[in-house]
XYZ file of C-alpha atoms in Angstrom:
464
model
C -47.553 1.567 -80.636
C -51.632 3.272 -80.321
C -51.153 5.852 -77.561
C -47.955 6.793 -79.442
C -49.542 7.456 -82.295
C -52.318 9.481 -80.437
C -50.143 11.431 -77.988
C -47.951 12.309 -81.507
C -50.911 13.684 -82.942
C -51.964 15.834 -80.245
C -48.650 17.647 -79.977
C -48.907 20.853 -81.139
C -45.940 22.407 -82.990
C -46.616 25.680 -83.325
C -42.852 27.265 -81.982
C -40.654 29.050 -84.292
C -37.694 27.009 -86.042
C -39.171 24.033 -86.048
C -39.865 22.823 -89.634
C -43.315 20.877 -90.247
C -45.489 18.930 -88.009
C -44.593 14.998 -86.701
C -45.202 12.035 -89.362
C -44.794 9.664 -86.339
C -45.202 6.189 -89.061
C -42.641 7.914 -91.187
C -40.613 8.387 -88.029
C -41.243 5.475 -85.888
C -40.321 3.664 -89.068
C -36.775 5.445 -88.823
C -36.657 5.043 -85.633
C -36.394 0.861 -86.546
C -33.906 1.812 -88.856
C -31.792 3.412 -86.793
C -31.918 0.941 -84.107
C -31.854 -2.530 -86.494
C -28.499 -1.610 -88.309
C -26.872 -0.255 -85.346
C -27.304 -4.148 -83.183
C -27.349 -6.009 -86.056
C -24.624 -3.780 -88.358
C -22.422 -1.504 -86.316
C -19.430 -0.327 -86.208
C -19.098 1.173 -82.475
C -17.893 -2.219 -80.890
C -15.014 -2.897 -82.991
C -13.506 1.119 -83.241
C -14.012 0.301 -79.783
C -11.456 -2.505 -79.045
C -9.080 -0.517 -81.512
C -8.910 2.962 -79.541
C -8.774 0.942 -76.314
C -6.055 -1.918 -77.476
C -4.125 -0.921 -79.992
C -4.331 3.524 -78.351
C -4.295 3.168 -74.535
C -4.795 4.918 -72.535
C -4.443 9.186 -73.794
C -3.626 11.876 -71.104
C -3.800 15.298 -72.740
C -0.073 16.132 -73.436
C 1.383 12.544 -73.542
C 2.542 9.696 -76.946
C -1.486 8.222 -76.480
C -2.933 11.069 -76.822
C -1.282 12.402 -79.293
C -1.768 8.773 -81.131
C -5.515 9.080 -80.468
C -5.296 12.173 -81.978
C -4.012 10.563 -85.625
C -6.503 7.599 -84.672
C -9.826 9.197 -84.365
C -8.328 11.548 -87.610
C -7.599 8.306 -89.869
C -10.929 6.922 -88.443
C -13.288 9.809 -89.031
C -11.663 9.975 -92.923
C -12.827 5.995 -93.447
C -16.178 7.392 -93.330
C -18.703 9.411 -95.086
C -17.814 12.783 -93.785
C -17.907 16.124 -96.119
C -14.640 16.862 -94.249
C -12.221 16.202 -91.994
C -9.876 18.648 -90.125
C -7.591 18.873 -86.604
C -7.913 21.826 -84.836
C -5.069 23.358 -82.886
C -5.529 23.284 -78.781
C -2.304 23.507 -76.020
C -2.739 21.382 -73.137
C -1.542 21.182 -69.649
C 1.361 18.251 -69.290
C 1.080 17.157 -66.241
C 3.001 13.153 -66.256
C 3.001 10.601 -63.679
C 6.070 9.176 -63.541
C 7.383 6.194 -61.756
C 4.164 4.348 -59.776
C 3.379 5.452 -55.774
C 4.538 3.962 -53.203
C 2.776 4.417 -49.705
C 2.517 2.374 -45.948
C 1.404 2.303 -43.281
C 3.187 1.170 -40.065
C 2.306 0.446 -36.771
C 4.441 0.992 -33.258
C 4.306 -2.318 -33.045
C 6.276 -3.027 -36.345
C 3.076 -4.115 -38.533
C 3.521 -2.619 -42.213
C 0.478 -2.449 -44.025
C 1.170 -1.254 -48.166
C -1.591 1.248 -49.357
C -3.214 0.782 -52.504
C -3.323 4.499 -53.994
C -3.114 6.718 -57.096
C -1.843 10.918 -57.328
C -4.392 12.817 -58.020
C -4.407 14.211 -61.030
C -2.754 17.524 -61.103
C -0.202 17.073 -57.280
C 3.097 17.948 -57.351
C 5.268 14.635 -56.058
C 6.953 14.187 -53.065
C 10.540 14.925 -53.739
C 11.712 11.497 -52.646
C 9.827 9.469 -49.429
C 7.573 11.827 -46.946
C 6.744 10.172 -43.647
C 4.447 11.244 -41.465
C 1.639 10.425 -38.602
C -1.585 10.088 -39.998
C -5.072 12.050 -38.282
C -8.172 11.066 -39.766
C -10.949 13.646 -40.949
C -14.407 11.988 -41.293
C -15.810 14.776 -43.355
C -14.221 17.620 -46.078
C -15.854 19.624 -43.323
C -14.503 18.246 -40.237
C -11.117 19.604 -41.995
C -12.279 22.677 -42.827
C -12.797 22.926 -39.073
C -9.309 21.490 -37.772
C -7.239 24.218 -35.361
C -3.979 24.314 -37.084
C -1.796 23.115 -34.627
C -3.603 19.634 -34.863
C -2.512 19.034 -38.711
C 0.438 21.237 -38.670
C 3.281 18.616 -39.714
C 0.975 15.626 -40.171
C -0.573 13.720 -43.213
C -4.658 14.210 -43.184
C -6.966 11.666 -44.594
C -10.286 12.443 -45.221
C -12.397 9.242 -45.250
C -15.770 11.271 -46.352
C -17.724 8.726 -48.661
C -19.616 9.708 -52.023
C -23.020 9.696 -50.410
C -25.045 6.538 -50.738
C -29.239 7.794 -50.983
C -28.466 9.410 -54.128
C -30.806 6.452 -56.258
C -28.474 8.920 -59.402
C -24.251 7.686 -58.725
C -23.826 10.826 -61.238
C -25.844 12.754 -58.142
C -23.603 11.021 -55.513
C -20.486 12.200 -57.859
C -21.364 16.334 -57.457
C -21.854 16.269 -54.368
C -18.336 14.613 -53.377
C -16.212 16.018 -56.353
C -15.075 19.230 -53.828
C -13.341 16.068 -51.718
C -11.240 15.580 -54.411
C -11.009 19.247 -55.591
C -9.900 21.011 -52.773
C -8.708 18.675 -49.673
C -5.185 19.451 -51.027
C -5.189 23.154 -50.449
C -7.229 22.760 -47.311
C -5.301 21.235 -45.869
C -2.483 23.055 -46.794
C -3.418 26.155 -45.462
C -3.145 24.279 -41.407
C 0.660 22.806 -42.670
C -0.249 19.344 -43.486
C 2.524 18.003 -45.083
C 0.542 15.405 -47.477
C -3.407 14.708 -47.970
C -4.954 10.845 -48.743
C -8.471 10.758 -49.438
C -10.802 8.202 -50.686
C -11.412 7.605 -53.466
C -14.591 8.605 -55.184
C -16.078 5.036 -55.998
C -20.028 3.498 -54.792
C -18.423 -0.240 -54.671
C -15.602 -1.485 -51.576
C -12.171 -2.774 -54.247
C -9.001 -2.623 -54.619
C -8.442 0.230 -57.338
C -8.216 3.349 -56.638
C -9.332 5.855 -58.129
C -7.818 9.241 -60.351
C -9.200 12.566 -61.427
C -8.471 16.448 -61.239
C -7.851 18.464 -57.992
C -6.528 22.229 -57.874
C -4.848 24.046 -55.722
C -5.680 27.477 -54.404
C -3.643 30.990 -55.739
C -0.577 31.292 -53.006
C -1.528 28.314 -50.869
C 1.673 26.445 -50.603
C 1.544 22.513 -52.773
C 1.737 18.979 -50.637
C 0.896 16.046 -52.633
C -2.307 14.361 -53.522
C -3.767 10.943 -53.435
C -6.992 8.703 -54.075
C -6.798 5.208 -51.539
C -8.824 2.449 -53.000
C -12.759 2.442 -50.859
C -11.514 -0.872 -49.440
C -7.761 0.701 -47.932
C -9.946 3.381 -46.474
C -12.306 1.464 -44.962
C -9.491 -0.569 -43.404
C -7.306 2.803 -42.254
C -11.112 4.637 -40.982
C -11.750 1.694 -38.623
C -7.775 1.362 -37.132
C -7.472 4.415 -36.415
C -11.327 4.401 -34.868
C -9.945 1.847 -33.018
C -6.064 2.041 -31.665
C -5.002 5.058 -29.564
C -1.262 4.238 -31.488
C 0.499 6.659 -33.709
C 0.174 5.430 -37.455
C 2.983 6.872 -39.705
C 2.180 6.974 -43.578
C 5.057 6.143 -46.149
C 4.331 8.121 -48.976
C 6.712 8.176 -52.518
C 5.140 9.797 -55.508
C 6.712 11.136 -58.996
C 4.476 13.323 -60.337
C 4.720 16.638 -61.771
C 3.609 18.764 -64.199
C 5.404 19.795 -67.415
C 5.329 23.201 -69.943
C 1.951 22.813 -71.590
C 1.630 21.379 -75.221
C 0.577 21.798 -78.690
C -2.999 19.190 -78.905
C -5.623 18.755 -81.088
C -9.932 18.549 -81.374
C -10.546 15.967 -84.147
C -14.105 17.313 -86.307
C -16.134 15.668 -88.985
C -18.462 17.202 -90.849
C -21.182 16.915 -93.012
C -22.316 19.867 -95.185
C -26.534 20.264 -94.011
C -27.991 20.467 -96.923
C -31.129 23.214 -96.562
C -29.504 24.567 -93.894
C -25.581 25.204 -93.662
C -24.851 27.402 -91.185
C -27.013 26.360 -89.093
C -24.910 23.499 -86.688
C -25.996 20.133 -84.676
C -22.174 19.464 -82.785
C -22.347 15.634 -81.532
C -18.669 15.012 -79.206
C -17.186 13.473 -76.227
C -13.809 13.994 -74.995
C -10.910 11.625 -77.025
C -8.014 12.219 -73.668
C -8.436 10.353 -70.194
C -6.765 9.886 -67.579
C -3.553 7.562 -67.444
C -4.036 3.927 -65.464
C -6.065 1.834 -67.697
C -8.052 1.990 -71.638
C -10.750 4.221 -70.490
C -13.318 2.499 -72.395
C -16.354 3.810 -70.869
C -14.572 7.266 -69.587
C -14.235 8.468 -72.147
C -14.329 5.530 -75.580
C -17.639 5.072 -75.446
C -18.691 8.738 -76.162
C -15.797 8.796 -78.745
C -17.727 5.933 -80.619
C -21.018 6.871 -79.953
C -20.575 10.100 -81.057
C -19.281 8.607 -85.074
C -21.121 5.375 -85.222
C -24.328 7.738 -84.336
C -23.488 9.377 -87.529
C -22.435 7.525 -89.609
C -25.870 5.322 -89.171
C -27.474 7.898 -90.469
C -25.217 8.314 -93.766
C -25.539 4.329 -93.663
C -29.231 4.742 -94.193
C -29.245 7.320 -96.630
C -30.121 10.265 -94.683
C -29.122 13.768 -96.032
C -28.858 16.354 -93.400
C -30.376 19.957 -93.007
C -28.542 21.039 -90.844
C -24.641 20.470 -90.863
C -23.397 17.833 -88.477
C -20.369 17.898 -86.493
C -18.554 15.439 -84.799
C -15.913 16.324 -82.905
C -13.456 14.561 -80.477
C -12.769 17.221 -77.662
C -8.895 16.834 -76.181
C -8.632 17.621 -72.170
C -11.503 17.219 -70.834
C -9.836 14.898 -68.078
C -8.262 18.557 -66.882
C -8.740 21.291 -67.570
C -11.066 21.391 -70.305
C -9.183 22.798 -73.398
C -10.618 21.584 -75.322
C -14.144 22.718 -75.235
C -13.546 25.864 -74.334
C -11.689 26.273 -77.728
C -14.115 24.749 -79.752
C -16.433 27.182 -78.481
C -14.681 30.129 -78.307
C -13.485 29.528 -82.344
C -16.742 29.279 -83.124
C -17.800 32.630 -81.851
C -14.640 33.981 -83.940
C -16.055 32.119 -86.702
C -19.947 33.263 -86.068
C -20.977 29.675 -86.386
C -24.585 29.715 -85.505
C -25.079 26.661 -83.140
C -28.221 25.382 -82.302
C -28.226 22.247 -80.359
C -25.262 20.209 -78.964
C -24.991 16.595 -77.898
C -22.573 14.787 -75.456
C -21.578 11.419 -74.439
C -19.593 10.919 -71.531
C -21.091 8.820 -68.889
C -20.746 5.681 -69.574
C -21.777 3.137 -72.357
C -23.989 1.353 -70.276
C -27.325 1.246 -71.260
C -29.192 4.247 -72.563
C -31.894 5.672 -70.430
C -33.203 8.520 -71.818
C -30.797 12.657 -72.180
C -30.085 15.356 -70.159
C -31.110 18.832 -71.149
C -29.845 22.766 -70.878
C -31.582 25.574 -72.941
C -35.019 27.098 -73.133
C -38.234 26.275 -72.382
C -39.260 26.714 -76.170
C -36.527 24.270 -76.907
C -37.183 21.452 -74.287
C -41.082 21.790 -74.900
C -39.830 20.898 -78.266
C -37.820 17.731 -78.016
C -40.459 16.650 -74.835
C -42.828 16.066 -78.221
C -40.461 13.378 -79.107
C -40.276 11.252 -76.357
C -43.385 8.972 -77.052
C -41.059 8.112 -79.979
C -38.444 7.064 -77.591
C -40.416 4.769 -76.015
C -39.783 1.506 -77.806
C -36.102 1.471 -77.511
C -36.886 2.533 -73.084
C -34.964 5.444 -73.406
C -37.709 7.739 -71.058
C -35.949 10.115 -69.460
C -35.522 14.006 -71.842
C -35.312 16.374 -68.757
C -33.438 19.316 -67.804
C -30.349 19.006 -66.668
C -26.738 19.445 -66.524
C -25.861 18.224 -70.192
C -21.258 17.440 -70.363
C -18.138 19.317 -69.674
C -16.816 19.866 -73.169
C -20.213 20.995 -74.702
C -20.904 23.966 -71.911
C -18.223 26.446 -72.850
C -21.066 26.693 -76.413
C -23.552 28.335 -73.601
C -22.266 31.362 -72.785
C -20.800 32.191 -76.780
C -24.110 30.812 -78.413
C -27.077 31.505 -75.388
C -29.992 30.062 -77.442
C -27.970 26.884 -78.346
C -30.054 23.115 -76.852
C -27.438 20.606 -74.859
C -27.839 17.561 -74.634
C -26.102 15.069 -72.077
C -26.717 11.063 -72.928
C -27.873 9.791 -69.783
C -26.427 5.967 -69.294
C -28.052 3.517 -66.599
C -25.021 5.594 -64.066
C -24.909 2.346 -61.272
C -22.117 0.392 -62.369
C -20.480 3.868 -63.690
C -18.244 4.011 -60.679
C -17.241 0.566 -59.969
C -14.520 1.450 -63.156
C -14.444 5.220 -63.301
C -10.826 6.345 -63.454
C -9.720 3.056 -61.960
C -7.468 0.167 -63.725
C -11.014 -1.500 -63.817
C -12.542 0.692 -67.247
C -11.635 -1.626 -69.790
C -13.011 -2.432 -72.932
C -13.543 -6.369 -71.143
C -15.953 -4.144 -69.647
C -18.107 -2.714 -72.190
C -21.438 -4.720 -73.287
C -22.002 -4.867 -76.981
C -25.309 -4.023 -76.500
C -25.626 -1.120 -74.861
C -22.770 0.296 -76.183
C -24.643 0.310 -80.154
C -28.047 1.230 -78.094
C -26.296 4.313 -76.679
C -25.223 4.837 -80.567
C -28.554 4.489 -81.839
C -30.555 6.583 -79.439
C -28.031 9.522 -80.504
C -28.299 9.212 -83.823
C -32.555 8.993 -83.235
C -32.288 12.345 -81.153
C -30.423 13.647 -84.905
C -32.129 12.839 -87.258
C -35.247 14.232 -85.551
C -33.366 18.275 -84.157
C -32.424 17.585 -87.827
C -35.441 16.908 -89.520
C -37.780 19.323 -86.757
C -35.894 22.001 -86.354
C -35.684 25.180 -89.152
C -32.902 27.718 -89.047
C -33.260 29.989 -85.937
């Protein structure tokens, strides 16, 4: 602790917008109280259990999403916010329909059921379709393929997430295009449907869904993700066999007209700078195949718990602190865009925003997207976090929901909570993302870390 004190005492705060020099002793005591309150008297785990078990999946436009809005509103009302309200947003309404079914058949008569999920936004098959399955090891292989080879076939893109990346989210970003673009590329070459390997770093029987996109002017074909176990088996079977392999596929998914939904917002008015806003949030919607405990139930409870911890410790913020449960992050980001647009229309002053959307695992730090001035400012806080094993405070990506604020408020500083990511893609967008796979202490540490960051930002940044 002596080294921490020395580092912080030597840190000069000469930038405009910073209220005062750091008080190491006072801040160390406050952070200790925040973490202690979260770990011994936290609400996050119980709130997450209710969201997961009583509400469940909450895909935009669904009854589950509507119930999640009601739950979010009532839960925020039960805490000490000055005001709680709903912000209207129109969202897409895609439905999965009856459970997808698919089979692989060999010429010798063997039949293999396939574990798969339709990708979000995909069209259905309009009954049963069948076709010879053709393998492409990478998306680029498909992109470069001859149309005559692809036409009339069911395409299988076997490209995996890249295991070389130490940070799992870098591997996800590297493979994101496979999910998003395979259908349109295959359709341009006359394919009947496309299958991809699920975006996961582990081998399991649980396929991962997620949003895909169709290119304007190209026929829409069905798109689905195979479990990694089935994808590996299929790739080996195609590679070792000269026989014709057929896939039979039935998907009932479809897009319905847009529907009205809401962001849920609670705020505490700042005592000194009420017009300057610090936003903290996660997304309330989810995919439809699980309870979505990590993605993003954890972010929802992180957000409201981070503010509750401060009120429980009788901290009175200088700036207005706003908790936002964003709707429709998964397949449109309508909530994030609406929030930023309405904020601009109201001529609000947004100085910082924090998002939690990488799960409820052990927190490691924050990624920051903002000016060099603000980056230098927030780096001064890192030694205060070290006793809590928070070591990362680097420039990077913040989050889907808060990124639209950048286009409306050029000086806003954006943070994304960074938990340990190694297990995240074992459960991401699949049936394993349930409450039982969230560790209570890890979740509570995440809430405390966000709360500590809000406290420091609020205390030491003035008014822009």
